[in-house]
Amino acid sequence: VLCGPHGFVKLELDTETASLLNDIKWYKDGSLISIASGETEYYVSEPGNYWVEVDISGIIYISNSVEITRNTGSVFDQPN
């Protein structure tokens, strides 16, 4: 997923399961960056590998990671 020079990417959990979640922990490059209760969205503006860990009734689930990279060019750049 590309993040523009002044933009962000929204990472979001499935909202159908949100009511079942006890803890939500967001990670970037192996480091915990946020602990939220009931927050199913996280806004990313820096490159890295992100994933989320959730606790549902005492069982821990870990998402797949998503690589966010910075788009240094314009989305309107055209090849010559």
Coordinates of C-alpha atoms in Angstrom, one line a residue, residues 17-43:
T17 CA -16.5 -8.3 15.3
A18 CA -15.8 -5.0 17.1
S19 CA -18.3 -5.6 19.9
L20 CA -16.4 -8.9 20.8
L21 CA -13.0 -7.3 21.2
N22 CA -11.5 -6.8 24.7
D23 CA -8.1 -5.2 23.7
I24 CA -6.7 -4.0 20.4
K25 CA -3.0 -3.6 20.0
W26 CA -1.5 -2.0 16.9
Y27 CA 2.1 -2.7 15.9
K28 CA 4.7 -1.2 13.6
D29 CA 7.9 -3.0 12.7
G30 CA 7.6 -5.2 15.7
S31 CA 7.0 -2.4 18.2
L32 CA 3.7 -1.7 20.0
I33 CA 2.4 1.7 18.9
S34 CA -1.1 1.8 20.3
I35 CA -3.4 0.1 22.8
A36 CA -7.0 0.8 22.2
S37 CA -10.3 -0.5 23.6
G38 CA -13.0 -0.4 20.9
E39 CA -10.9 1.6 18.4
T40 CA -11.1 -0.4 15.2
E41 CA -9.2 2.2 13.0
Y42 CA -5.6 3.3 13.0
Y43 CA -4.3 6.0 10.7

